[in-house]
Tab-separated table of C-alpha atoms in Angstrom:
chain	number	residue	atom	x	y	z
A	1	MET	CA	0.000	0.000	0.000
A	2	VAL	CA	1.260	3.486	-0.920
A	3	TYR	CA	0.062	6.727	0.692
A	4	TYR	CA	0.717	9.901	-1.327
A	5	ASN	CA	1.029	13.498	-0.231
A	6	THR	CA	-0.610	15.407	-3.079
A	7	ASN	CA	0.383	18.919	-2.006
A	8	ASP	CA	2.473	20.949	-4.488
A	9	TRP	CA	2.308	18.310	-7.238
A	10	GLY	CA	2.625	21.091	-9.788
A	11	LYS	CA	6.055	22.169	-8.597
A	12	ILE	CA	8.818	20.324	-10.415
A	13	LEU	CA	11.850	19.682	-8.247
A	14	MET	CA	15.044	17.897	-9.107
A	15	ALA	CA	15.893	14.361	-8.089
A	16	ASN	CA	13.730	11.931	-6.166
A	17	TYR	CA	15.246	9.926	-3.302
A	18	PHE	CA	14.117	6.679	-1.707
A	19	LEU	CA	14.451	6.364	2.080
A	20	PHE	CA	14.384	2.743	3.218
A	21	LEU	CA	13.792	2.181	6.933
A	22	ASP	CA	13.764	-0.597	9.486
A	23	GLU	CA	13.267	-0.644	13.243
A	24	LEU	CA	14.823	-2.353	16.239
A	25	LYS	CA	12.759	-2.587	19.404
A	26	SER	CA	14.441	-2.214	22.785
A	27	ASN	CA	14.868	-5.548	24.550
A	28	ASN	CA	17.026	-7.348	27.106
A	29	GLU	CA	20.094	-6.728	24.963
A	30	TYR	CA	19.486	-3.204	23.673
A	31	ASN	CA	18.251	-0.183	25.624
A	32	HIS	CA	17.467	1.945	22.597
A	33	PHE	CA	14.495	1.751	20.301
A	34	CYS	CA	15.956	2.524	16.872
A	35	ILE	CA	14.666	3.469	13.470
A	36	GLY	CA	17.388	3.395	10.862
A	37	GLY	CA	18.048	2.979	7.191
A	38	CYS	CA	19.519	4.576	4.109
A	39	PHE	CA	18.510	6.919	1.326
A	40	ILE	CA	19.534	6.717	-2.310
A	41	GLU	CA	18.679	8.721	-5.422
A	42	GLU	CA	15.999	6.871	-7.388
A	43	SER	CA	17.752	6.264	-10.718
A	44	TYR	CA	21.051	5.469	-8.973
A	45	TYR	CA	19.232	2.922	-6.833
A	46	ARG	CA	17.539	1.263	-9.809
A	47	ASP	CA	20.595	1.275	-12.085
A	48	LYS	CA	23.380	0.422	-9.625
A	49	ILE	CA	22.339	-0.685	-6.162
A	50	VAL	CA	19.755	-3.261	-7.245
A	51	LYS	CA	22.257	-4.806	-9.652
A	52	GLN	CA	25.033	-4.946	-7.048
A	53	ILE	CA	22.861	-6.565	-4.385
A	54	ASN	CA	21.625	-9.107	-6.907
A	55	GLN	CA	25.234	-9.809	-7.878
A	56	LEU	CA	26.033	-10.421	-4.199
A	57	LYS	CA	23.108	-12.835	-3.966
A	58	SER	CA	24.184	-14.665	-7.105
A	59	ASP	CA	27.801	-14.951	-5.971
A	60	ILE	CA	26.976	-16.194	-2.463
A	61	PHE	CA	23.713	-18.111	-2.894
A	62	GLY	CA	23.431	-18.837	-6.614
A	63	ASN	CA	20.124	-16.972	-7.047
A	64	THR	CA	18.587	-13.532	-6.541
A	65	SER	CA	15.304	-14.592	-4.947
A	66	ILE	CA	16.724	-14.975	-1.426
A	67	ILE	CA	15.730	-12.198	1.000
A	68	LEU	CA	18.657	-10.686	2.913
A	69	HIS	CA	17.709	-10.556	6.590
A	70	GLU	CA	20.237	-9.710	9.281
A	71	SER	CA	18.717	-11.750	12.115
A	72	GLU	CA	18.678	-14.875	9.941
A	73	VAL	CA	22.279	-14.275	8.867
A	74	LEU	CA	23.409	-13.919	12.484
A	75	SER	CA	21.473	-16.982	13.670
A	76	TYR	CA	22.376	-19.141	10.643
A	77	LYS	CA	18.743	-19.826	9.791
A	78	GLY	CA	17.252	-20.889	6.478
A	79	SER	CA	19.504	-20.258	3.515
A	80	TYR	CA	22.195	-18.956	5.864
A	81	ARG	CA	22.791	-22.313	7.578
A	82	LYS	CA	25.598	-22.895	5.086
A	83	PHE	CA	27.619	-20.138	6.773
A	84	ARG	CA	28.194	-22.387	9.799
A	85	ASN	CA	30.473	-24.601	7.732
A	86	GLU	CA	31.477	-22.232	4.931
A	87	LYS	CA	33.190	-19.426	6.806
A	88	ASP	CA	34.842	-18.150	3.643
A	89	LYS	CA	31.383	-17.579	2.125
A	90	GLU	CA	30.203	-15.859	5.304
A	91	GLU	CA	33.207	-13.531	5.304
A	92	LYS	CA	32.728	-12.811	1.591
A	93	PHE	CA	29.060	-11.976	2.212
A	94	TRP	CA	29.885	-9.354	4.842
A	95	ARG	CA	32.765	-7.982	2.779
A	96	MET	CA	30.619	-7.553	-0.340
A	97	LEU	CA	27.783	-5.996	1.652
A	98	GLY	CA	30.146	-3.497	3.278
A	99	GLU	CA	31.668	-2.616	-0.088
A	100	ILE	CA	28.240	-1.745	-1.471
A	101	TYR	CA	27.897	0.882	1.246
A	102	LYS	CA	31.521	1.975	0.948
A	103	ASN	CA	31.690	2.349	-2.830
A	104	ASN	CA	28.311	3.891	-3.632
A	105	ASP	CA	26.395	7.138	-3.196
A	106	ILE	CA	24.400	6.019	-0.160
A	107	HIS	CA	23.587	7.994	2.984
A	108	THR	CA	22.659	6.322	6.261
A	109	LEU	CA	20.405	7.541	9.076
A	110	CYS	CA	19.477	6.170	12.477
A	111	ALA	CA	17.733	7.588	15.544
A	112	GLY	CA	17.788	5.797	18.886
A	113	VAL	CA	15.595	6.577	21.897
A	114	HIS	CA	16.485	5.104	25.306
A	115	LYS	CA	13.092	3.686	26.238
A	116	GLU	CA	13.575	3.445	30.010
A	117	ASN	CA	15.028	6.948	30.252
A	118	LEU	CA	12.087	8.239	28.238
A	119	LYS	CA	9.694	6.686	30.762
A	120	LYS	CA	11.709	8.053	33.685
A	121	TYR	CA	12.074	11.612	32.426
A	122	TYR	CA	8.637	11.899	30.779
A	123	PRO	CA	6.274	9.626	32.751
A	124	SER	CA	3.114	11.290	31.447
A	125	LYS	CA	4.065	10.973	27.801
A	126	ASN	CA	1.385	11.046	25.117
A	127	GLU	CA	1.424	9.885	21.506
A	128	LYS	CA	3.818	12.639	20.445
A	129	ASP	CA	6.217	11.596	23.194
A	130	SER	CA	6.357	7.923	22.208
A	131	GLU	CA	9.731	6.497	21.234
A	132	TYR	CA	8.342	5.645	17.806
A	133	TYR	CA	7.140	9.169	17.100
A	134	ILE	CA	10.333	10.780	18.414
A	135	ALA	CA	12.649	8.532	16.375
A	136	LEU	CA	10.594	8.837	13.187
A	137	GLN	CA	10.411	12.620	13.568
A	138	ILE	CA	14.210	12.851	13.783
A	139	ILE	CA	14.668	10.594	10.761
A	140	LEU	CA	12.186	12.490	8.588
A	141	GLU	CA	13.519	15.877	9.687
A	142	ASN	CA	17.081	14.946	8.750
A	143	PHE	CA	15.975	13.382	5.472
A	144	VAL	CA	14.091	16.551	4.534
A	145	HIS	CA	17.123	18.622	5.597
A	146	PHE	CA	19.029	16.771	2.874
A	147	LEU	CA	16.191	17.126	0.353
A	148	ILE	CA	16.000	20.890	0.879
A	149	ASP	CA	19.704	21.185	0.105
A	150	GLN	CA	19.295	19.049	-3.022
A	151	LYS	CA	15.995	20.683	-4.061
A	152	GLY	CA	14.676	17.137	-4.237
A	153	THR	CA	11.725	15.038	-3.204
A	154	GLY	CA	11.584	11.815	-1.240
A	155	CYS	CA	9.550	8.659	-0.742
A	156	VAL	CA	9.703	6.596	2.449
A	157	TYR	CA	9.633	2.789	2.543
A	158	PHE	CA	8.953	0.512	5.513
A	159	GLU	CA	8.498	-3.242	5.251
A	160	SER	CA	4.839	-4.123	5.749
A	161	ARG	CA	4.043	-5.958	8.987
A	162	ASP	CA	0.245	-6.075	9.177
A	163	ILE	CA	-2.614	-3.735	8.292
A	164	GLN	CA	-2.964	-2.252	11.779
A	165	SER	CA	0.774	-1.705	12.320
A	166	ASP	CA	1.162	-0.172	8.864
A	167	PHE	CA	-1.754	2.176	9.470
A	168	GLU	CA	-0.421	3.259	12.872
A	169	LEU	CA	2.953	4.037	11.308
A	170	TYR	CA	1.228	5.928	8.509
A	171	GLU	CA	-0.612	8.014	11.117
A	172	HIS	CA	2.700	8.842	12.841
A	173	TYR	CA	4.175	9.804	9.467
A	174	ASN	CA	1.149	11.883	8.527
A	175	MET	CA	1.149	13.708	11.869
A	176	ILE	CA	4.789	14.696	11.383
A	177	VAL	CA	4.244	15.837	7.792
A	178	GLU	CA	1.132	17.834	8.717
A	179	ASN	CA	2.555	19.451	11.862
A	180	GLY	CA	6.216	19.827	10.990
A	181	THR	CA	9.087	19.185	13.388
A	182	LEU	CA	11.064	21.208	15.915
A	183	PHE	CA	13.228	22.763	13.193
A	184	LEU	CA	11.233	22.341	9.961
A	185	GLY	CA	7.717	23.609	9.312
A	186	SER	CA	4.857	21.642	7.802
A	187	LYS	CA	5.094	23.366	4.410
A	188	LEU	CA	8.651	22.161	3.931
A	189	MET	CA	7.775	18.635	5.049
A	190	GLN	CA	4.811	18.509	2.672
A	191	LYS	CA	6.799	19.986	-0.205
A	192	HIS	CA	9.622	17.471	-0.046
A	193	LEU	CA	7.993	14.228	1.183
A	194	ARG	CA	5.829	12.677	-1.512
A	195	CYS	CA	4.700	9.310	-0.193
A	196	ILE	CA	5.144	6.447	2.228
A	197	SER	CA	4.946	2.836	1.072
A	198	PHE	CA	4.801	-0.548	2.809
A	199	PRO	CA	6.161	-3.279	0.491
A	200	LEU	CA	5.676	-6.881	1.522
A	201	LYS	CA	8.693	-9.004	2.417
A	202	LEU	CA	7.955	-11.276	-0.545
A	203	ASP	CA	8.325	-8.250	-2.848
A	204	ASN	CA	12.101	-8.680	-2.424
A	205	ASN	CA	12.650	-4.932	-2.053
A	206	ILE	CA	16.412	-4.412	-2.283
A	207	GLY	CA	16.490	-1.121	-0.395
A	208	LEU	CA	14.645	-2.535	2.590
A	209	GLN	CA	17.092	-5.429	2.696
A	210	LEU	CA	19.979	-2.946	2.856
A	211	ALA	CA	18.220	-1.021	5.628
A	212	ASP	CA	17.717	-4.209	7.637
A	213	PHE	CA	21.446	-4.285	8.459
A	214	ILE	CA	21.609	-0.774	9.958
A	215	PRO	CA	19.697	-0.520	13.293
A	216	ASN	CA	21.418	-3.425	15.059
A	217	PRO	CA	25.075	-2.315	14.811
A	218	VAL	CA	24.108	1.318	15.441
A	219	ALA	CA	22.208	0.287	18.594
A	220	ARG	CA	25.336	-1.535	19.750
A	221	ASP	CA	27.352	1.628	19.220
A	222	PHE	CA	24.793	3.770	21.075
A	223	GLN	CA	25.142	1.408	24.021
A	224	GLY	CA	28.931	1.250	23.950
A	225	MET	CA	28.931	-2.443	23.033
A	226	ALA	CA	31.621	-4.061	20.925
A	227	GLN	CA	30.618	-4.881	17.371
A	228	ARG	CA	30.402	-8.495	16.251
A	229	ASP	CA	33.479	-9.998	14.605
A	230	LEU	CA	31.810	-9.775	11.191
A	231	ASN	CA	30.086	-6.420	10.815
A	232	ILE	CA	29.706	-3.411	8.538
A	233	PHE	CA	29.361	-0.706	11.197
A	234	THR	CA	32.358	1.306	9.983
A	235	ASP	CA	30.896	1.413	6.469
A	236	ILE	CA	27.500	2.455	7.868
A	237	LYS	CA	29.014	5.195	10.042
A	238	ASN	CA	31.218	6.512	7.251
A	239	LYS	CA	28.105	6.965	5.107
A	240	ALA	CA	26.046	8.709	7.802
A	241	TYR	CA	24.473	11.967	6.614
A	242	ASN	CA	26.368	14.840	8.252
A	243	GLY	CA	24.263	17.843	7.266
A	244	ASN	CA	27.161	19.099	5.133
A	245	ILE	CA	28.791	20.413	8.326
A	246	ASP	CA	30.541	17.224	9.458
A	247	ARG	CA	27.934	16.510	12.171
A	248	ASP	CA	26.890	12.918	11.589
A	249	ASP	CA	26.039	12.708	15.305
A	250	ARG	CA	23.319	15.315	14.702
A	251	PHE	CA	22.094	14.524	11.210
A	252	GLY	CA	23.111	10.895	10.707
A	253	LEU	CA	23.312	8.558	13.695
A	254	LYS	CA	21.530	10.378	16.520
A	255	LYS	CA	21.122	9.072	20.062
A	256	VAL	CA	18.327	10.569	22.183
A	257	LEU	CA	18.353	10.409	26.013
């Protein structure tokens, strides 16, 4: 399902960018609820990134239909069971994935909200104070900050979970676009954000598969945890959006509370 913002359709801007997002809920291991992902110019994504990810799939698995999913890679489930005994393939997988970030025009974003601190400091929080709303607001604000600089437009992609969850996320998105953020007004949000879409997992959306590998290592960094032996955190951090002022901690990988 795709939800469009129809305001200012008559105004032609430059490039269109896709923002692919995933989430990581706080749990016994991680204190921060995170929303993270990457954004890529539309034609660049279609012409280069899709081909490179499919080449990775072909080289490692022999087909392009497999869905890249970080939790399954780390737990050696499904098609990734082979990595238990083929460590060279596992290392090649992570190396190729990191090189796609390293060698391409990709920007990463992530916002993490410490859930317990949020409850402690703001015990009477309402919908606008929820960790989901706060993290999504930061992500969209920083994405639009980039789009303003580029005179571009953007579309947001989240993997579909179920009808109710998708609709609740859409309502969060719509509230942010309609009301604006702390630093950007509603007119700017509506001008630069064109739609939000919820592809199904079986759609094999390449961008969402890239985004799936971002929240986990960033959450580890937010918490001061060591990265796993095989990881792409350095490549993710090096591609964090910095607002063109070398502030990736503000515009790229932002920890709240």
